[in-house]
GROMACS .gro file of C-alpha atoms in nm:
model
  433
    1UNK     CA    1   6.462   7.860   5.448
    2UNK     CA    2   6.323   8.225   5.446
    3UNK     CA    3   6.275   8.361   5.781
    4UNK     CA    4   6.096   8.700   5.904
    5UNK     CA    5   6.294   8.875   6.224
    6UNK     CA    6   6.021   9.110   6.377
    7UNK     CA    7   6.157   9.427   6.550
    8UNK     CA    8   6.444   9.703   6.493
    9UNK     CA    9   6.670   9.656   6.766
   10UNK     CA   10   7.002   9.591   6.845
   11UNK     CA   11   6.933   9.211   6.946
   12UNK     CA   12   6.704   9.222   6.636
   13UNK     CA   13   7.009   9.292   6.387
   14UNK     CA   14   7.227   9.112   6.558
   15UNK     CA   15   6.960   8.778   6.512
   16UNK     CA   16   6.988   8.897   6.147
   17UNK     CA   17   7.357   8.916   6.114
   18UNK     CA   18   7.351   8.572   6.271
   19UNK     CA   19   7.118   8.409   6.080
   20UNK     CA   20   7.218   8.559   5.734
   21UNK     CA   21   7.538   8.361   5.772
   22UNK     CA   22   7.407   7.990   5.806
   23UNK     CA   23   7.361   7.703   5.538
   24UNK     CA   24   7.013   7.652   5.541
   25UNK     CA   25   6.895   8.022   5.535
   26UNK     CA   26   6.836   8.158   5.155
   27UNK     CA   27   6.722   8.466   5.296
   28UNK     CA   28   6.608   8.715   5.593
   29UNK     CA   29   6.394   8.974   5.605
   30UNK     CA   30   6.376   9.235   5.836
   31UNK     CA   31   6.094   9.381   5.972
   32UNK     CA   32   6.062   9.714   6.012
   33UNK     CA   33   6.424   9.668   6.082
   34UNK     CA   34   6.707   9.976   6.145
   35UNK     CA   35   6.965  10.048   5.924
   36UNK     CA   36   7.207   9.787   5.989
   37UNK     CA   37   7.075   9.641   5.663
   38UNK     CA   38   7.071   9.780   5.358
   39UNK     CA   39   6.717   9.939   5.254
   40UNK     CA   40   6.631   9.724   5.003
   41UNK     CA   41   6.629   9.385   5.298
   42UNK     CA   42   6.360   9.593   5.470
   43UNK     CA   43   6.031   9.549   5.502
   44UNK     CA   44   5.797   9.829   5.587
   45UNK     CA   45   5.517   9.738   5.876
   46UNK     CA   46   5.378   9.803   6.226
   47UNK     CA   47   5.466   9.508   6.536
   48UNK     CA   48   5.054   9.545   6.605
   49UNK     CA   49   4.939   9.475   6.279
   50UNK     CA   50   4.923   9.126   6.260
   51UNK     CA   51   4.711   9.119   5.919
   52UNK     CA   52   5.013   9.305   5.746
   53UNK     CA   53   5.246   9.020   5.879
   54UNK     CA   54   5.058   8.771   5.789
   55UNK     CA   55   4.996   8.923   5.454
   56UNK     CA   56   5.395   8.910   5.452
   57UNK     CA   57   5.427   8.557   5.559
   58UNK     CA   58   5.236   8.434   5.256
   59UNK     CA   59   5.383   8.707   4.991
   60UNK     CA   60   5.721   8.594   5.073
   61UNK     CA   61   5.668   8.223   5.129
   62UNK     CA   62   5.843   8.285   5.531
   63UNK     CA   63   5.929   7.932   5.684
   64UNK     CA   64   5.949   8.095   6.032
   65UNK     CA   65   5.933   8.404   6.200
   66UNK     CA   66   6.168   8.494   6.484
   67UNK     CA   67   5.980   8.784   6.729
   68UNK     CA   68   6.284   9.002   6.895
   69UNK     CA   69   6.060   9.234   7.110
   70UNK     CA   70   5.813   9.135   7.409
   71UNK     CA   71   5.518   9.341   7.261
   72UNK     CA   72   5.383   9.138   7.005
   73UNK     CA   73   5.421   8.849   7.234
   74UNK     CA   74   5.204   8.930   7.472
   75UNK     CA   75   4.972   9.009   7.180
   76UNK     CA   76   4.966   8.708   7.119
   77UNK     CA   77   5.129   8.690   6.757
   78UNK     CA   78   5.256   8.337   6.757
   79UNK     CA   79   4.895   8.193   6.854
   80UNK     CA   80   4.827   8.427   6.619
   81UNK     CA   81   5.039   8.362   6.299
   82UNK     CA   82   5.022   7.967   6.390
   83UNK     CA   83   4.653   7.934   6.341
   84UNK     CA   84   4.601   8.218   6.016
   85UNK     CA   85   4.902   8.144   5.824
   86UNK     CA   86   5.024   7.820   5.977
   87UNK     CA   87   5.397   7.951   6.008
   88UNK     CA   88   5.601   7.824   6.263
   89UNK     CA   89   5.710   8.142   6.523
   90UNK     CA   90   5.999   8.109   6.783
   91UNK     CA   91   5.887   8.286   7.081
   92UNK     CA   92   5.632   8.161   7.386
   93UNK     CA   93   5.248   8.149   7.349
   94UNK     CA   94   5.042   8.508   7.476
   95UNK     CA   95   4.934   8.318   7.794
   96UNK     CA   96   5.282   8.215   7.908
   97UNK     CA   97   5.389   8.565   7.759
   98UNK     CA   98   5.218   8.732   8.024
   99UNK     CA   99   5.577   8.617   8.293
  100UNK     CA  100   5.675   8.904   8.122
  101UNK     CA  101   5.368   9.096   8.032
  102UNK     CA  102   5.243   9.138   8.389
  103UNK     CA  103   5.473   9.130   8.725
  104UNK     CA  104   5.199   9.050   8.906
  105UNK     CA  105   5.068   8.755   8.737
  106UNK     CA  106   5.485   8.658   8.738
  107UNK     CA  107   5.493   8.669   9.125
  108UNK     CA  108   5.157   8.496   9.147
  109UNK     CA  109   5.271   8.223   8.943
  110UNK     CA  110   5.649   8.231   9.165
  111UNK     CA  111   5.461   8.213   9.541
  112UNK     CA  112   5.232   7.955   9.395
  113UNK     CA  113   5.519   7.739   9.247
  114UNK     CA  114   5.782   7.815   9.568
  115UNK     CA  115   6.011   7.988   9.307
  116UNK     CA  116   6.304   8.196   9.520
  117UNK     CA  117   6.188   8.581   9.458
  118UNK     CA  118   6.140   8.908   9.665
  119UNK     CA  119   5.899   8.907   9.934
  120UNK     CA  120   5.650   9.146   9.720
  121UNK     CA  121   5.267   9.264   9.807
  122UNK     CA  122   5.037   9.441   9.506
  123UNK     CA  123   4.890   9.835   9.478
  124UNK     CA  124   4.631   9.898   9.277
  125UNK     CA  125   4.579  10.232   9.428
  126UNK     CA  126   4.779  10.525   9.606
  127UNK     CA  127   4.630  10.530   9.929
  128UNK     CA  128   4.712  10.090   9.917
  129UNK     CA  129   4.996  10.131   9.780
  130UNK     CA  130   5.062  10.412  10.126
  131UNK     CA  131   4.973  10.155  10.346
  132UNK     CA  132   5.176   9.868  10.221
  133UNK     CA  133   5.490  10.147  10.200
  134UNK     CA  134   5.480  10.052  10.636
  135UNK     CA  135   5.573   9.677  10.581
  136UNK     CA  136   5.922   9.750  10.389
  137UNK     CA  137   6.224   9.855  10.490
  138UNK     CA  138   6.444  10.075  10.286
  139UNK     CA  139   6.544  10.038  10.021
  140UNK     CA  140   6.217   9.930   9.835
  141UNK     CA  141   6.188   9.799   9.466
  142UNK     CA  142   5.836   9.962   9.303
  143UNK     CA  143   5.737   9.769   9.008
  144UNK     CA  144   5.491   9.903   8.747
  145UNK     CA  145   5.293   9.610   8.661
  146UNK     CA  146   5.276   9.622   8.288
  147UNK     CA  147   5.556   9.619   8.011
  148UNK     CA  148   5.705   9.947   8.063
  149UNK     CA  149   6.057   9.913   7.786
  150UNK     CA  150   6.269   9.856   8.016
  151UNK     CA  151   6.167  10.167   8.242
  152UNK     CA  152   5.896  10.072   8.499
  153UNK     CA  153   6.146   9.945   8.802
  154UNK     CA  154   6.289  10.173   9.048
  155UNK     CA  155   6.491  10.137   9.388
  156UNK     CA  156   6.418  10.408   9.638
  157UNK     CA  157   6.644  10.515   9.945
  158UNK     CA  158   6.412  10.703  10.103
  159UNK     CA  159   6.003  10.726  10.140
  160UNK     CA  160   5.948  11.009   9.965
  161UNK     CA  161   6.079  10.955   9.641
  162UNK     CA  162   5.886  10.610   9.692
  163UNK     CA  163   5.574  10.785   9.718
  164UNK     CA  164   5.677  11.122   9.436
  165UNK     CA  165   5.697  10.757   9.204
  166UNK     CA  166   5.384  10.598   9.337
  167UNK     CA  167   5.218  10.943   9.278
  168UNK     CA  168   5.387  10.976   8.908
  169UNK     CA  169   5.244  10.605   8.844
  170UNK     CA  170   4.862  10.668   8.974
  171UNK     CA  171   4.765  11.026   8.959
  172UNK     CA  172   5.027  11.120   8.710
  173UNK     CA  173   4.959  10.805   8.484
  174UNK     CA  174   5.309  10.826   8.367
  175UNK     CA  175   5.299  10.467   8.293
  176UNK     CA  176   4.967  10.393   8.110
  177UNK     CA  177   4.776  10.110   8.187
  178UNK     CA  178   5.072   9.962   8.264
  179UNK     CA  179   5.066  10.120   8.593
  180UNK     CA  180   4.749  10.029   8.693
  181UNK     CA  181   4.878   9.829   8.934
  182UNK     CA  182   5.230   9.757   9.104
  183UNK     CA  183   5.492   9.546   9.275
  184UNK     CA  184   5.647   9.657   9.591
  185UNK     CA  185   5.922   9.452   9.689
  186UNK     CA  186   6.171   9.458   9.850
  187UNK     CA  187   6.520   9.524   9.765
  188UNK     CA  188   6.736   9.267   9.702
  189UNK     CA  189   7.151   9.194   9.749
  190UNK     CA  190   7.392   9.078   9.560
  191UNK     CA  191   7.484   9.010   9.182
  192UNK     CA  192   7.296   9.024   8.873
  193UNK     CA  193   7.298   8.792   8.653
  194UNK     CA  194   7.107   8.716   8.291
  195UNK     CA  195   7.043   8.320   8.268
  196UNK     CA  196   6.878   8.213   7.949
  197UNK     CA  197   6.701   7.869   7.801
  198UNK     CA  198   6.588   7.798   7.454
  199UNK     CA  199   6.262   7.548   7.487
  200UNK     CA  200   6.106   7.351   7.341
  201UNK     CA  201   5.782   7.323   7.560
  202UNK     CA  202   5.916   6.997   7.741
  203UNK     CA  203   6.290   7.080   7.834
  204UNK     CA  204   6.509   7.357   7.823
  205UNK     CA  205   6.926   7.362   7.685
  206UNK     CA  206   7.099   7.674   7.852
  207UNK     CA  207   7.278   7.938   7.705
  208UNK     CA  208   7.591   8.094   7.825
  209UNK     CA  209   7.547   8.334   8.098
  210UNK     CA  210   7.508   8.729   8.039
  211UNK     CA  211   7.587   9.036   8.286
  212UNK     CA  212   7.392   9.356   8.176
  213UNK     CA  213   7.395   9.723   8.307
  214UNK     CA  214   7.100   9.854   8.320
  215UNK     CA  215   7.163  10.203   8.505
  216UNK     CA  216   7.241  10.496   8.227
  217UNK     CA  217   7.556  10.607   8.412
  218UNK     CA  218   7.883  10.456   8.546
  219UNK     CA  219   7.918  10.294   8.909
  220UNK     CA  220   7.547  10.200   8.865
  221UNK     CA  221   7.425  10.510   8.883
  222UNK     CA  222   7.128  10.702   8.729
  223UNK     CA  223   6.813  10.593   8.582
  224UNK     CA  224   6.714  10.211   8.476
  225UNK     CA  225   6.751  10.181   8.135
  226UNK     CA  226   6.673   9.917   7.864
  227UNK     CA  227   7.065   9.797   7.920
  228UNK     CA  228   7.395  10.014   7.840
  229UNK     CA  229   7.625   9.710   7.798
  230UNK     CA  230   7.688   9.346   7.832
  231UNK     CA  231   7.942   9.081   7.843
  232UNK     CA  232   7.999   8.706   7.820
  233UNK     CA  233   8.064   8.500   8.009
  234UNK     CA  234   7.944   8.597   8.360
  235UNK     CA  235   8.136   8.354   8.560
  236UNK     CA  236   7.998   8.471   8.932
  237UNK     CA  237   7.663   8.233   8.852
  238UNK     CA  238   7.795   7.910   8.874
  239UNK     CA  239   7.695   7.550   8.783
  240UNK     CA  240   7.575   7.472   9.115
  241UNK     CA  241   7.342   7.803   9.055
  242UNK     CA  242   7.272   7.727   8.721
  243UNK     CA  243   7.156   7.358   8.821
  244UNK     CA  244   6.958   7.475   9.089
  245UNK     CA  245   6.794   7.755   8.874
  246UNK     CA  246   6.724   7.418   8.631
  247UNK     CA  247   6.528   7.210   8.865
  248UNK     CA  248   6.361   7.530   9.091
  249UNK     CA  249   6.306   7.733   8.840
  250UNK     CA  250   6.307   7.629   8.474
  251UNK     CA  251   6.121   7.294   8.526
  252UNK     CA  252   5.809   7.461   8.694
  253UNK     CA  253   5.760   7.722   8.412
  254UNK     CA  254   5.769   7.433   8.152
  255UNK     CA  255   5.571   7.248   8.331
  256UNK     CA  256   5.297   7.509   8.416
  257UNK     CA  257   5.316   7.695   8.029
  258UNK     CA  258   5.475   7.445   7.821
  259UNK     CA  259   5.669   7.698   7.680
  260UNK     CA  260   5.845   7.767   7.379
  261UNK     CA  261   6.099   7.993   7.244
  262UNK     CA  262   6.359   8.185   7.503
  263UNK     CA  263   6.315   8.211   7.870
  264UNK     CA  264   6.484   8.480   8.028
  265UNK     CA  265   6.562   8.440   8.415
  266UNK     CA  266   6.685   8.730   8.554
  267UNK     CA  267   6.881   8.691   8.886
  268UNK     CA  268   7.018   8.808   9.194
  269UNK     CA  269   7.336   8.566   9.325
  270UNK     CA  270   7.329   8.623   9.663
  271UNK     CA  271   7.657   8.406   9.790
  272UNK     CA  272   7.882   8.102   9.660
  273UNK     CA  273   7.595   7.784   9.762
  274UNK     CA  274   7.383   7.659   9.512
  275UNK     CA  275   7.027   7.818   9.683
  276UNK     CA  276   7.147   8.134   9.704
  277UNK     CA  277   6.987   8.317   9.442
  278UNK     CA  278   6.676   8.480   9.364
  279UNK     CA  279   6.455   8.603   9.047
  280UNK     CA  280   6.437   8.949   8.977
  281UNK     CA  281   6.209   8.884   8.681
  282UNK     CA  282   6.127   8.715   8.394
  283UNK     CA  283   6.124   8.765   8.042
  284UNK     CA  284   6.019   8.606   7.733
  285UNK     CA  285   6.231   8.678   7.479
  286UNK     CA  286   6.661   8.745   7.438
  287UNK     CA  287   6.779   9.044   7.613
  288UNK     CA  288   6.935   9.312   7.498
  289UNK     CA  289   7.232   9.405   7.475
  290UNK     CA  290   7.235   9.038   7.604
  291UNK     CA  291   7.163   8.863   7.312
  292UNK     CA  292   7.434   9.026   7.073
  293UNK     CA  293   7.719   8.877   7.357
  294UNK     CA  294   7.512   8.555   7.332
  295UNK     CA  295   7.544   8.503   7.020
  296UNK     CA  296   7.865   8.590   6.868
  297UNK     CA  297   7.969   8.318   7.142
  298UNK     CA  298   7.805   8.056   7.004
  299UNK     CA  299   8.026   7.742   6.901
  300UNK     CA  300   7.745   7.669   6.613
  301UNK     CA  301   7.452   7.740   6.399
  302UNK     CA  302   7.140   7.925   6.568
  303UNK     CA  303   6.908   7.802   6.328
  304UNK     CA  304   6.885   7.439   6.455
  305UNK     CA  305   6.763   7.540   6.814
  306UNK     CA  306   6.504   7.752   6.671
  307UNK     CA  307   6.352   7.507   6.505
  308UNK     CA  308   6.404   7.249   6.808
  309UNK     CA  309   6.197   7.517   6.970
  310UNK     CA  310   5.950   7.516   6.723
  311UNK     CA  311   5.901   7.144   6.718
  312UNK     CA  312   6.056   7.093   6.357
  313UNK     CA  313   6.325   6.896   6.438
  314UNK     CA  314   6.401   6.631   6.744
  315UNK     CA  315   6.779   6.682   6.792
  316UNK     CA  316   7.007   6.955   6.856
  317UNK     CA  317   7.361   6.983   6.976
  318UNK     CA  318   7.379   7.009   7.353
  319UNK     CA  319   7.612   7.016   7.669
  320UNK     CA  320   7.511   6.769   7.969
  321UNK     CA  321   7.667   6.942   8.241
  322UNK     CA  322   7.566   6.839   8.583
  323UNK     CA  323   7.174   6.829   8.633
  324UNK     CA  324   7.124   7.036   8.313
  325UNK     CA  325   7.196   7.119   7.935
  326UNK     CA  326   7.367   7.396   7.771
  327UNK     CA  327   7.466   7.509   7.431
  328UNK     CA  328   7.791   7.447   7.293
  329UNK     CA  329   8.016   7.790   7.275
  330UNK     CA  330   8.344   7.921   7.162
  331UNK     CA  331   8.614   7.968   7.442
  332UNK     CA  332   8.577   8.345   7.417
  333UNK     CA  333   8.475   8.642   7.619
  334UNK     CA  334   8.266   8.953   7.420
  335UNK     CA  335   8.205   9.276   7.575
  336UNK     CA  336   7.901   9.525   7.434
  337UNK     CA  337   7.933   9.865   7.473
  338UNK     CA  338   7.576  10.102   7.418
  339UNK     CA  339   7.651  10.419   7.213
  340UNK     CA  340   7.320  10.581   7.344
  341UNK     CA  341   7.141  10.942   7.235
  342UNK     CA  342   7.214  11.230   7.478
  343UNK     CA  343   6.938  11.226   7.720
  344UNK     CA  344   6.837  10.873   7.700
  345UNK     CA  345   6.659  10.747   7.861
  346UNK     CA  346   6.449  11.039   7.976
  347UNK     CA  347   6.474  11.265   7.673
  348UNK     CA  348   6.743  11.091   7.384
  349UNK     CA  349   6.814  11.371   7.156
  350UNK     CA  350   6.711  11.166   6.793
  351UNK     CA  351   6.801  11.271   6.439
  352UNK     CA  352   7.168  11.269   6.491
  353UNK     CA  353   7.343  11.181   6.187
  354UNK     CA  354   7.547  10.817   6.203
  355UNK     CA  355   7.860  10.802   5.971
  356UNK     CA  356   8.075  10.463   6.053
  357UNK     CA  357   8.421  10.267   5.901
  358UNK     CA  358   8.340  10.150   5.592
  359UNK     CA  359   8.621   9.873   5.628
  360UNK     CA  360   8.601   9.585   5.854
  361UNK     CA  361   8.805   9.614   6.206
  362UNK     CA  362   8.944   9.260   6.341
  363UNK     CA  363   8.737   9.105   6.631
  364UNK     CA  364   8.516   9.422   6.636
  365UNK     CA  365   8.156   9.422   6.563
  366UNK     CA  366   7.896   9.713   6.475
  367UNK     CA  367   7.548   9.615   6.546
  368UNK     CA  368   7.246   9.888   6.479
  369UNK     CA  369   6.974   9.931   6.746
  370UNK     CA  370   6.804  10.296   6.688
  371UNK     CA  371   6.900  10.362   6.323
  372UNK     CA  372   6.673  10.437   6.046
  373UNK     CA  373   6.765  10.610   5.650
  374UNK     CA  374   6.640  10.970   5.592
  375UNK     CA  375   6.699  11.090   5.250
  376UNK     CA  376   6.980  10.769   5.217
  377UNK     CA  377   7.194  10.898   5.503
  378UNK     CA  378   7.190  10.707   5.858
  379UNK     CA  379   7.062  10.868   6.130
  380UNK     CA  380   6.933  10.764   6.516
  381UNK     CA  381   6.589  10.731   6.547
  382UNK     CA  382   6.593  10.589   6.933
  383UNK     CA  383   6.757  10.609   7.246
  384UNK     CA  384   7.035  10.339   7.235
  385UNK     CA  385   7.156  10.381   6.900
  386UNK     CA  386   7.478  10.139   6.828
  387UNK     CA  387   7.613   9.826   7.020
  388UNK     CA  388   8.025   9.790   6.978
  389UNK     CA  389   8.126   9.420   6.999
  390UNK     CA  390   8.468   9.338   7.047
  391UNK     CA  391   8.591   8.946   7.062
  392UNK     CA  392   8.917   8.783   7.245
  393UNK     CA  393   9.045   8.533   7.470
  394UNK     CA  394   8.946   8.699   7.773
  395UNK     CA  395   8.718   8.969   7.904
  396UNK     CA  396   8.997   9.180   7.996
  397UNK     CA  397   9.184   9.219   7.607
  398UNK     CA  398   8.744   9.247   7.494
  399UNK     CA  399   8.737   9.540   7.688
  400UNK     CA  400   9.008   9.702   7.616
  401UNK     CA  401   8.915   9.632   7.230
  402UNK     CA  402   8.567   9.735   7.274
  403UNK     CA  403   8.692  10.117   7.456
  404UNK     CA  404   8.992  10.124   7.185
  405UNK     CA  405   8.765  10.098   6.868
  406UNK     CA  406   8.534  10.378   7.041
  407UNK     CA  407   8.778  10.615   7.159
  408UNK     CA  408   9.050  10.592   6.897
  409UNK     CA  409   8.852  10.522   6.542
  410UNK     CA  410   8.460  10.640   6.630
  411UNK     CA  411   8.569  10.963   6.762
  412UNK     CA  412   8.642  11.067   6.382
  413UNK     CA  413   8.284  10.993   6.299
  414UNK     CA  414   8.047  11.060   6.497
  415UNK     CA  415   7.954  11.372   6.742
  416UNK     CA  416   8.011  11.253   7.086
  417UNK     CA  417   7.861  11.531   7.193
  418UNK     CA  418   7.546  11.433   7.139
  419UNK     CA  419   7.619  11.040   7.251
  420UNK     CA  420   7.681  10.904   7.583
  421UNK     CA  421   7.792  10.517   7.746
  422UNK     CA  422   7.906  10.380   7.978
  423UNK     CA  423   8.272  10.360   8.067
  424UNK     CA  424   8.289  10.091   8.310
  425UNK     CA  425   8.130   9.797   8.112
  426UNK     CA  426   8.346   9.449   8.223
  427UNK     CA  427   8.555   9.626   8.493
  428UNK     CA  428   8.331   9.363   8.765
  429UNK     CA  429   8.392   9.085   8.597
  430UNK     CA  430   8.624   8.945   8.888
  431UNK     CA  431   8.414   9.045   9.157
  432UNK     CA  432   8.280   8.787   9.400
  433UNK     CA  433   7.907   8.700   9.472
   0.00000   0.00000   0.00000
């Protein structure tokens, strides 16, 4: 098969990487890609132009396309591509898209369905947004309504950096139209956790669970970011939480959308029973750094599920565990660690020149995010630049790999001056809910 991954991430090359390495795959092409890949596996083209894609699909002879970012989802490019080309395209339809695409259509859809989530109420003005301010206590959650990368959620202690956001959001317009309107909430305990099902638009097979870090700093602290780290497996959501998430949570989305392609349930575990837990949010598409943890861990091919997802074939390897399905996985922990730009996610510092290993380092993985060539050389292009892998039995010997590999060998090629992660990536993986 030839298959087109859209995007230039880090979960994007790390789909690549995967895919590159199974039976049935003759080739992948990247598009616009980073420089993970070599120049020459790159194709050159804009997310939003859906007449260049398609032009590509049928130049190329593509037997699927895999979308990586939420954009051209809620775009709509797999109605899209589906009816012009008639190519087969993992990822959900625009109008179940829009779980992601719009918070407040998600906690429309939650309240209407009895799905677990934050008591929330909707702005769609300063002054209403004021007014609503009264029925929270601190600390409040203001959502930006729209797709915002990663950057349109913050928790406030107080009431007036609620309202210097609020302010920044509707006479500022820092957000776009994706501020138009938001989500107050309020603020939630416990721990995260990333849940994720592949579907097929009747059912939904699990894969293993993720924990991300989304503040830019260590001890959770700083700005939200689009994720400075991951590992697998999160252990603290367990199968009495995963059930439950199955039949409260999964079933009504496929029932009300049909959907297809990944489901992303983000969650807060708030104690040890199986009810306890809440959604944050969803998404519709991997996360990342999620997905790279995801799916180095994988027992098996990818490709299979994608086109279970895609309605190509009927039957896929799967798990029955108690009241749901899961993919099969290797007994192994990875830990991702975000090399980010100084300044991200504010202001990333970009143009900084990337020199790496050239030879291979056992159970450690480079994967690309915001790379790009200039003049043949590497250099960052975006605010989370490289995602270190590291593989072992347990999540304790993958961290330690993970901060080994960075410290010891990295430091002799790149400027760490100008980069900055997170140093505490793993260390609460034996907390309690």
């Amino acid at each position: 098969m030839k298959i087109l991954v859209l995007g230039s991430g880090g979960r994007e090359h790390a789909l690549v990487k995967k895919l590159q390495k199974e039976k049935n795959v003759e080739k992948v092409f990247f598009l616009p890609g980073n420089a993970g890949c070599p120049p020459e596996d790159l194709l050159a083209g804009s997310l939003e132009d859906f007449d260049r894609i398609a032009h590509i699909v049928r130049q190329f002879s593509i037997d699927l396309v895999v979308v990586g970012p939420e954009k051209p989802l809620a775009a709509g490019i797999k109605d899209y591509l589906e009816q012009k080309v008639k190519v087969p395209v993992f990822g959900p339809s625009q109008s179940a898209a829009q779980l992601e695409a719009s918070k407040v259509f998600a906690y429309r859809f939650m309240e209407k369905a009895a799905i677990p989530a934050a008591k929330s109420q909707v702005a769609k003005s300063l002054e209403e947004a004021k007014k609503i301010l009264e029925n929270f206590s601190l600390p409040v959650v203001i959502k930006v309504d729209g797709l915002a990368q990663g950057k349109g959620v913050s928790i406030h202690q107080d009431i007036a950096s609620a309202l210097e956001k609020l302010s920044d959001i509707f006479e500022k317009n820092i957000f776009g139209d994706a501020g138009r309107q938001v989500l107050i909430s309020e603020f939630l305990r416990g721990r995260e956790a990333s849940l994720f099902a592949i579907c097929n638009g009747r059912e939904g097979i699990f894969l293993p669970v993720a924990q991300d870090y989304k503040r830019a700093f260590d001890g959770d602290e700083g700005p939200n970011t689009g994720g400075m780290g991951s590992y697998v497996p999160a252990k603290h959501l367990s199968e009495k939480h995963i059930a439950y998430a199955h039949e409260k949570i999964l079933k009504p989305v496929l029932e009300e959308f049909h959907y297809t392609g990944v489901l992303y349930i983000g969650l807060m575990v708030h104690g040890r029973e199986a009810h306890e837990l809440s959604v944050i949010e969803f998404n519709c598409r991997l996360g990342d750094p999620e997905a790279q943890c995801i799916l180095a861990s994988l027992a098996g091919e990818l490709l299979p599920y994608l086109l279970w997802s895609c309605g190509m074939i009927e039957v896929v390897p799967k798990l029955q565990r108690d009241g749901y399905f899961a993919v099969p996985t290797q007994n192994l922990a990875v830990v991702n660690v975000v090399l980010a730009a100084r300044g991200y996610p504010d202001n990333p510092v970009k143009g900084i020149p990337i020199s790496l290993p050239s030879k291979p380092v056992p159970n450690i993985d480079i994967i690309h995010a915001g790379t790009t060539y200039q003049n043949g050389q590497i250099i960052s292009s975006g605010g989370r630049i490289l995602n270190i892998l590291a593989t072992a039995n347990n999540l304790v010997t993958a961290r330690a790999l993970a901060y080994d590999f960075i410290e010891k060998k990295l430091s002799c090629y790149l400027d760490f001056q100008q980069l900055h992660y997170r140093k505490d990536i793993g260390l609460d993986h034996a907390s309690p809910c």
